[in-house]
PDB file of C-alpha atoms in Angstrom:
ATOM      1  CA  ALA A   1     145.800 128.532  59.209  1.00 80.00           C
ATOM      2  CA  GLN A   2     147.927 128.524  62.317  1.00 88.00           C
ATOM      3  CA  SER A   3     146.416 128.029  65.758  1.00 93.00           C
ATOM      4  CA  VAL A   4     147.391 127.348  69.338  1.00 96.00           C
ATOM      5  CA  ALA A   5     145.320 125.695  72.035  1.00 97.00           C
ATOM      6  CA  GLN A   6     146.001 126.051  75.727  1.00 97.00           C
ATOM      7  CA  PRO A   7     143.312 123.761  77.147  1.00 96.00           C
ATOM      8  CA  GLU A   8     143.586 124.918  80.764  1.00 96.00           C
ATOM      9  CA  ASP A   9     142.566 128.439  81.773  1.00 96.00           C
ATOM     10  CA  GLN A  10     144.036 127.892  85.245  1.00 97.00           C
ATOM     11  CA  VAL A  11     146.628 125.552  86.732  1.00 98.00           C
ATOM     12  CA  ASN A  12     147.129 125.303  90.469  1.00 97.00           C
ATOM     13  CA  VAL A  13     150.191 123.631  91.960  1.00 98.00           C
ATOM     14  CA  ALA A  14     151.789 123.478  95.391  1.00 98.00           C
ATOM     15  CA  GLU A  15     155.194 125.070  95.847  1.00 98.00           C
ATOM     16  CA  GLY A  16     157.953 122.516  95.333  1.00 97.00           C
ATOM     17  CA  ASN A  17     155.823 120.277  93.123  1.00 98.00           C
ATOM     18  CA  PRO A  18     156.438 119.812  89.413  1.00 97.00           C
ATOM     19  CA  LEU A  19     154.292 121.884  87.071  1.00 97.00           C
ATOM     20  CA  THR A  20     153.071 121.409  83.516  1.00 98.00           C
ATOM     21  CA  VAL A  21     151.291 123.964  81.347  1.00 98.00           C
ATOM     22  CA  LYS A  22     149.867 122.398  78.210  1.00 98.00           C
ATOM     23  CA  CYS A  23     150.028 123.653  74.633  1.00 98.00           C
ATOM     24  CA  THR A  24     149.040 122.068  71.332  1.00 98.00           C
ATOM     25  CA  TYR A  25     149.381 123.682  67.957  1.00 97.00           C
ATOM     26  CA  SER A  26     148.335 123.475  64.345  1.00 95.00           C
ATOM     27  CA  VAL A  27     150.579 124.813  61.567  1.00 91.00           C
ATOM     28  CA  SER A  28     151.505 124.116  57.956  1.00 87.00           C
ATOM     29  CA  GLY A  29     154.913 122.486  57.795  1.00 86.00           C
ATOM     30  CA  ASN A  30     157.408 122.736  60.621  1.00 88.00           C
ATOM     31  CA  PRO A  31     156.732 125.046  63.551  1.00 91.00           C
ATOM     32  CA  TYR A  32     158.618 127.678  65.437  1.00 92.00           C
ATOM     33  CA  LEU A  33     157.293 127.431  69.004  1.00 95.00           C
ATOM     34  CA  PHE A  34     157.621 129.916  71.853  1.00 95.00           C
ATOM     35  CA  TRP A  35     156.619 130.339  75.476  1.00 97.00           C
ATOM     36  CA  TYR A  36     156.144 133.764  77.036  1.00 96.00           C
ATOM     37  CA  VAL A  37     155.213 134.749  80.599  1.00 96.00           C
ATOM     38  CA  GLN A  38     153.240 137.826  81.634  1.00 94.00           C
ATOM     39  CA  TYR A  39     153.380 139.261  85.128  1.00 90.00           C
ATOM     40  CA  PRO A  40     150.780 141.823  86.289  1.00 82.00           C
ATOM     41  CA  ASN A  41     151.306 145.255  84.704  1.00 75.00           C
ATOM     42  CA  ARG A  42     154.341 143.973  82.843  1.00 79.00           C
ATOM     43  CA  GLY A  43     154.985 143.123  79.228  1.00 82.00           C
ATOM     44  CA  LEU A  44     155.357 139.589  77.999  1.00 91.00           C
ATOM     45  CA  GLN A  45     158.753 138.082  78.735  1.00 93.00           C
ATOM     46  CA  PHE A  46     160.369 135.473  76.498  1.00 92.00           C
ATOM     47  CA  LEU A  47     160.981 132.133  78.234  1.00 95.00           C
ATOM     48  CA  LEU A  48     162.133 129.719  75.551  1.00 95.00           C
ATOM     49  CA  LYS A  49     161.773 128.662  71.938  1.00 93.00           C
ATOM     50  CA  TYR A  50     161.954 125.603  69.721  1.00 94.00           C
ATOM     51  CA  ILE A  51     163.270 125.946  66.191  1.00 89.00           C
ATOM     52  CA  THR A  52     164.984 122.678  65.374  1.00 87.00           C
ATOM     53  CA  GLY A  53     167.169 120.037  66.947  1.00 86.00           C
ATOM     54  CA  ASP A  54     166.764 118.622  70.445  1.00 90.00           C
ATOM     55  CA  ASN A  55     163.114 118.161  71.375  1.00 93.00           C
ATOM     56  CA  LEU A  56     163.763 119.242  74.975  1.00 95.00           C
ATOM     57  CA  VAL A  57     164.332 122.966  75.160  1.00 96.00           C
ATOM     58  CA  LYS A  58     165.652 124.653  78.290  1.00 96.00           C
ATOM     59  CA  GLY A  59     164.823 128.266  79.015  1.00 94.00           C
ATOM     60  CA  SER A  60     164.826 130.987  81.626  1.00 91.00           C
ATOM     61  CA  TYR A  61     164.034 130.558  85.341  1.00 92.00           C
ATOM     62  CA  GLY A  62     164.408 126.764  85.253  1.00 95.00           C
ATOM     63  CA  PHE A  63     161.612 126.207  82.739  1.00 97.00           C
ATOM     64  CA  GLU A  64     161.812 123.696  79.939  1.00 97.00           C
ATOM     65  CA  ALA A  65     159.485 122.517  77.191  1.00 98.00           C
ATOM     66  CA  GLU A  66     159.244 119.350  75.179  1.00 96.00           C
ATOM     67  CA  PHE A  67     158.420 119.402  71.486  1.00 96.00           C
ATOM     68  CA  ASN A  68     156.378 116.374  70.432  1.00 96.00           C
ATOM     69  CA  LYS A  69     155.768 116.349  66.704  1.00 94.00           C
ATOM     70  CA  SER A  70     153.423 113.355  66.650  1.00 94.00           C
ATOM     71  CA  GLN A  71     151.179 114.908  69.285  1.00 96.00           C
ATOM     72  CA  THR A  72     151.694 118.469  67.994  1.00 96.00           C
ATOM     73  CA  SER A  73     152.410 119.573  71.542  1.00 97.00           C
ATOM     74  CA  PHE A  74     154.880 121.856  73.281  1.00 98.00           C
ATOM     75  CA  HIS A  75     154.128 121.571  76.992  1.00 98.00           C
ATOM     76  CA  LEU A  76     155.935 123.832  79.446  1.00 98.00           C
ATOM     77  CA  LYS A  77     157.420 122.173  82.510  1.00 98.00           C
ATOM     78  CA  LYS A  78     159.372 122.919  85.655  1.00 98.00           C
ATOM     79  CA  PRO A  79     160.574 120.293  88.137  1.00 97.00           C
ATOM     80  CA  SER A  80     159.912 122.366  91.265  1.00 97.00           C
ATOM     81  CA  ALA A  81     157.464 125.287  91.252  1.00 97.00           C
ATOM     82  CA  LEU A  82     158.063 128.542  93.120  1.00 97.00           C
ATOM     83  CA  VAL A  83     155.432 130.977  94.365  1.00 96.00           C
ATOM     84  CA  SER A  84     157.134 133.597  92.187  1.00 94.00           C
ATOM     85  CA  ASP A  85     156.272 131.512  89.098  1.00 96.00           C
ATOM     86  CA  SER A  86     152.626 132.554  89.513  1.00 96.00           C
ATOM     87  CA  ALA A  87     151.772 134.431  86.326  1.00 96.00           C
ATOM     88  CA  LEU A  88     150.023 134.163  82.955  1.00 96.00           C
ATOM     89  CA  TYR A  89     151.736 131.904  80.431  1.00 98.00           C
ATOM     90  CA  PHE A  90     151.318 132.092  76.653  1.00 97.00           C
ATOM     91  CA  CYS A  91     152.297 129.581  74.012  1.00 97.00           C
ATOM     92  CA  ALA A  92     152.856 130.875  70.460  1.00 96.00           C
ATOM     93  CA  VAL A  93     153.542 129.354  67.057  1.00 94.00           C
ATOM     94  CA  ARG A  94     154.385 130.287  63.529  1.00 89.00           C
ATOM     95  CA  SER A  95     155.241 128.241  60.484  1.00 85.00           C
ATOM     96  CA  GLN A  96     158.796 127.826  59.267  1.00 80.00           C
ATOM     97  CA  ASN A  97     157.523 127.147  55.787  1.00 74.00           C
ATOM     98  CA  SER A  98     155.164 129.967  54.924  1.00 63.00           C
ATOM     99  CA  GLY A  99     157.350 133.040  54.677  1.00 65.00           C
ATOM    100  CA  ASN A 100     157.045 135.749  57.276  1.00 70.00           C
ATOM    101  CA  THR A 101     153.779 134.636  58.851  1.00 76.00           C
ATOM    102  CA  PRO A 102     152.730 136.340  62.075  1.00 85.00           C
ATOM    103  CA  LEU A 103     153.171 134.775  65.487  1.00 90.00           C
ATOM    104  CA  VAL A 104     149.886 133.299  66.753  1.00 93.00           C
ATOM    105  CA  PHE A 105     149.331 133.169  70.515  1.00 95.00           C
ATOM    106  CA  GLY A 106     147.129 130.954  72.637  1.00 96.00           C
ATOM    107  CA  LYS A 107     144.623 132.405  75.093  1.00 96.00           C
ATOM    108  CA  GLY A 108     146.960 131.926  78.016  1.00 96.00           C
ATOM    109  CA  THR A 109     147.037 129.778  81.151  1.00 97.00           C
ATOM    110  CA  ARG A 110     147.086 131.322  84.578  1.00 97.00           C
ATOM    111  CA  LEU A 111     149.497 129.481  86.860  1.00 97.00           C
ATOM    112  CA  SER A 112     148.983 129.779  90.587  1.00 97.00           C
ATOM    113  CA  VAL A 113     151.652 128.327  92.860  1.00 97.00           C
ATOM    114  CA  ILE A 114     150.467 127.955  96.418  1.00 96.00           C
ATOM    115  CA  ALA A 115     152.868 128.083  99.340  1.00 94.00           C
TER     116      ALA A 115
ATOM    117  CA  GLY B   1     170.064 147.875  78.362  1.00 56.00           C
ATOM    118  CA  ALA B   2     166.788 149.657  77.737  1.00 82.00           C
ATOM    119  CA  GLY B   3     163.858 147.534  76.752  1.00 92.00           C
ATOM    120  CA  VAL B   4     160.857 148.355  74.621  1.00 95.00           C
ATOM    121  CA  SER B   5     158.965 151.345  75.966  1.00 96.00           C
ATOM    122  CA  GLN B   6     155.406 152.436  75.216  1.00 97.00           C
ATOM    123  CA  THR B   7     153.631 155.679  75.941  1.00 97.00           C
ATOM    124  CA  PRO B   8     151.218 156.478  77.373  1.00 97.00           C
ATOM    125  CA  SER B   9     150.746 153.601  79.786  1.00 95.00           C
ATOM    126  CA  ASN B  10     147.058 154.406  80.022  1.00 96.00           C
ATOM    127  CA  LYS B  11     144.796 156.337  77.683  1.00 97.00           C
ATOM    128  CA  VAL B  12     141.149 157.136  78.281  1.00 98.00           C
ATOM    129  CA  THR B  13     139.253 158.697  75.425  1.00 97.00           C
ATOM    130  CA  GLU B  14     135.715 159.249  74.262  1.00 97.00           C
ATOM    131  CA  LYS B  15     133.997 157.422  71.448  1.00 97.00           C
ATOM    132  CA  GLY B  16     134.766 159.069  68.124  1.00 97.00           C
ATOM    133  CA  LYS B  17     138.069 160.630  69.156  1.00 97.00           C
ATOM    134  CA  TYR B  18     141.482 160.073  67.576  1.00 98.00           C
ATOM    135  CA  VAL B  19     144.359 158.502  69.531  1.00 98.00           C
ATOM    136  CA  GLU B  20     148.038 157.882  68.958  1.00 98.00           C
ATOM    137  CA  LEU B  21     150.044 155.224  70.772  1.00 98.00           C
ATOM    138  CA  ARG B  22     153.828 155.328  70.694  1.00 98.00           C
ATOM    139  CA  CYS B  23     156.409 152.558  70.760  1.00 98.00           C
ATOM    140  CA  ASP B  24     160.179 152.888  71.237  1.00 97.00           C
ATOM    141  CA  PRO B  25     161.833 149.598  70.274  1.00 97.00           C
ATOM    142  CA  ILE B  26     165.150 148.254  71.456  1.00 96.00           C
ATOM    143  CA  SER B  27     167.956 150.066  69.672  1.00 94.00           C
ATOM    144  CA  GLY B  28     169.166 148.157  66.630  1.00 92.00           C
ATOM    145  CA  HIS B  29     166.061 146.006  66.282  1.00 94.00           C
ATOM    146  CA  THR B  30     164.891 146.130  62.689  1.00 92.00           C
ATOM    147  CA  ALA B  31     161.547 144.372  63.185  1.00 93.00           C
ATOM    148  CA  LEU B  32     158.698 145.971  65.133  1.00 95.00           C
ATOM    149  CA  TYR B  33     155.286 144.469  65.844  1.00 95.00           C
ATOM    150  CA  TRP B  34     151.968 145.722  67.178  1.00 97.00           C
ATOM    151  CA  TYR B  35     149.492 143.449  68.934  1.00 97.00           C
ATOM    152  CA  ARG B  36     146.170 143.962  70.662  1.00 97.00           C
ATOM    153  CA  GLN B  37     145.280 142.021  73.800  1.00 95.00           C
ATOM    154  CA  SER B  38     141.704 141.888  75.025  1.00 94.00           C
ATOM    155  CA  LEU B  39     140.784 140.657  78.482  1.00 89.00           C
ATOM    156  CA  GLY B  40     141.219 136.909  78.792  1.00 87.00           C
ATOM    157  CA  GLN B  41     142.839 136.564  75.403  1.00 91.00           C
ATOM    158  CA  GLY B  42     146.330 136.223  74.045  1.00 93.00           C
ATOM    159  CA  PRO B  43     147.959 138.952  71.985  1.00 95.00           C
ATOM    160  CA  GLU B  44     146.437 139.311  68.535  1.00 96.00           C
ATOM    161  CA  PHE B  45     148.727 140.392  65.691  1.00 95.00           C
ATOM    162  CA  LEU B  46     147.986 143.735  64.065  1.00 97.00           C
ATOM    163  CA  ILE B  47     150.959 144.813  61.943  1.00 96.00           C
ATOM    164  CA  TYR B  48     154.680 144.341  61.598  1.00 94.00           C
ATOM    165  CA  PHE B  49     157.416 146.580  60.227  1.00 93.00           C
ATOM    166  CA  GLN B  50     160.748 145.607  58.777  1.00 91.00           C
ATOM    167  CA  GLY B  51     162.686 148.853  58.846  1.00 89.00           C
ATOM    168  CA  THR B  52     160.434 151.694  57.746  1.00 91.00           C
ATOM    169  CA  GLY B  53     157.979 149.655  55.719  1.00 89.00           C
ATOM    170  CA  ALA B  54     154.901 147.790  56.883  1.00 87.00           C
ATOM    171  CA  ALA B  55     155.745 144.250  55.784  1.00 86.00           C
ATOM    172  CA  ASP B  56     152.444 142.759  56.914  1.00 90.00           C
ATOM    173  CA  ASP B  57     149.375 144.726  57.987  1.00 92.00           C
ATOM    174  CA  SER B  58     146.920 141.862  57.617  1.00 91.00           C
ATOM    175  CA  GLY B  59     145.921 142.018  61.267  1.00 93.00           C
ATOM    176  CA  LEU B  60     144.617 145.578  61.250  1.00 96.00           C
ATOM    177  CA  PRO B  61     140.865 145.218  61.880  1.00 95.00           C
ATOM    178  CA  ASN B  62     139.715 148.025  59.571  1.00 95.00           C
ATOM    179  CA  ASP B  63     140.827 151.275  57.949  1.00 95.00           C
ATOM    180  CA  ARG B  64     140.438 153.238  61.182  1.00 97.00           C
ATOM    181  CA  PHE B  65     143.732 151.703  62.282  1.00 97.00           C
ATOM    182  CA  PHE B  66     147.024 152.863  60.825  1.00 96.00           C
ATOM    183  CA  ALA B  67     150.657 152.657  61.915  1.00 97.00           C
ATOM    184  CA  VAL B  68     153.863 154.348  60.833  1.00 96.00           C
ATOM    185  CA  ARG B  69     157.563 153.952  61.473  1.00 96.00           C
ATOM    186  CA  PRO B  70     159.071 156.792  59.420  1.00 94.00           C
ATOM    187  CA  GLU B  71     162.708 156.471  60.480  1.00 92.00           C
ATOM    188  CA  GLY B  72     162.836 152.764  61.154  1.00 90.00           C
ATOM    189  CA  SER B  73     162.866 153.158  64.918  1.00 94.00           C
ATOM    190  CA  VAL B  74     159.929 154.699  66.818  1.00 97.00           C
ATOM    191  CA  SER B  75     156.479 153.616  65.680  1.00 97.00           C
ATOM    192  CA  THR B  76     153.073 155.190  66.202  1.00 98.00           C
ATOM    193  CA  LEU B  77     149.783 153.316  66.071  1.00 98.00           C
ATOM    194  CA  LYS B  78     146.950 155.636  65.126  1.00 98.00           C
ATOM    195  CA  ILE B  79     143.275 154.925  65.663  1.00 98.00           C
ATOM    196  CA  GLN B  80     140.640 157.194  64.138  1.00 97.00           C
ATOM    197  CA  ARG B  81     137.015 157.541  65.258  1.00 97.00           C
ATOM    198  CA  THR B  82     137.564 155.260  68.237  1.00 98.00           C
ATOM    199  CA  GLU B  83     134.838 152.819  69.229  1.00 97.00           C
ATOM    200  CA  ARG B  84     134.176 151.147  72.574  1.00 96.00           C
ATOM    201  CA  GLY B  85     135.240 147.851  71.048  1.00 96.00           C
ATOM    202  CA  ASP B  86     138.726 149.267  70.531  1.00 97.00           C
ATOM    203  CA  SER B  87     139.275 149.154  74.297  1.00 97.00           C
ATOM    204  CA  ALA B  88     142.180 146.782  74.950  1.00 97.00           C
ATOM    205  CA  VAL B  89     145.857 146.686  75.828  1.00 96.00           C
ATOM    206  CA  TYR B  90     147.996 147.518  72.818  1.00 97.00           C
ATOM    207  CA  LEU B  91     151.359 145.788  72.912  1.00 96.00           C
ATOM    208  CA  CYS B  92     154.462 146.619  70.948  1.00 96.00           C
ATOM    209  CA  ALA B  93     157.377 144.235  70.442  1.00 95.00           C
ATOM    210  CA  SER B  94     160.670 144.347  68.606  1.00 94.00           C
ATOM    211  CA  SER B  95     163.197 141.786  67.448  1.00 92.00           C
ATOM    212  CA  LEU B  96     166.641 141.899  65.939  1.00 90.00           C
ATOM    213  CA  ASN B  97     165.281 140.578  62.686  1.00 82.00           C
ATOM    214  CA  TYR B  98     162.009 139.000  61.697  1.00 77.00           C
ATOM    215  CA  GLY B  99     161.676 135.562  63.270  1.00 75.00           C
ATOM    216  CA  ASN B 100     163.955 136.122  66.254  1.00 79.00           C
ATOM    217  CA  GLU B 101     162.387 136.150  69.686  1.00 85.00           C
ATOM    218  CA  GLN B 102     160.313 139.242  70.278  1.00 90.00           C
ATOM    219  CA  PHE B 103     160.796 141.568  73.226  1.00 92.00           C
ATOM    220  CA  PHE B 104     157.599 143.188  74.422  1.00 93.00           C
ATOM    221  CA  GLY B 105     156.865 146.556  75.946  1.00 94.00           C
ATOM    222  CA  PRO B 106     154.539 146.972  78.964  1.00 93.00           C
ATOM    223  CA  GLY B 107     151.628 147.971  76.761  1.00 95.00           C
ATOM    224  CA  THR B 108     149.202 150.879  76.544  1.00 96.00           C
ATOM    225  CA  ARG B 109     145.800 150.303  78.086  1.00 96.00           C
ATOM    226  CA  LEU B 110     143.245 152.080  75.914  1.00 98.00           C
ATOM    227  CA  THR B 111     139.776 152.697  77.296  1.00 98.00           C
ATOM    228  CA  VAL B 112     137.125 154.165  75.016  1.00 97.00           C
ATOM    229  CA  LEU B 113     134.142 155.534  76.938  1.00 96.00           C
TER     230      LEU B 113
END
């Protein structure tokens, strides 16, 4: 079975500081990994994805994520946080090796960037 | 271009009633997905369509839930004999093909009194 763990319900960071939102996953075979962001009263917005190749993936709004196969992690990072980055962030995974399996989401991490 | 749209944005109904939730995907997207998001949780997969057919409905919680996509574009999620536990935000997403990144609509907030 596929699963995603986002161990932190809430992450607080000062504006201008680097931020990390953690994600670990469990999947059969190789993973497809995604990060989405949800702003209040808005749908989820795609940030970035890992399919294959370079372990460091760059996405929208200056975000990046690093795929670490040995640690089964895909942490989201940004070098310098903005107040406007405050939102709910979801990590998601599905297997590359099990046909058309559904995307499985984590519970989400609320990021609060303080001015 | 236009994104995924969902109507209504909010729906309040009474226990036992029937509801329909509509999703308009991005034009040209062949894959369409329905999810349910409860408070404090991530989206939970319900069903996905490839074209007109339901390719995977393993996430539907029981036979009170049903979805259609008769012309391969607009989809309707139908819930019969609603229960209070059905209260959640129902999200629709579409993608160019299965496996590509999914684009989500704003959701329909369903409240069953």
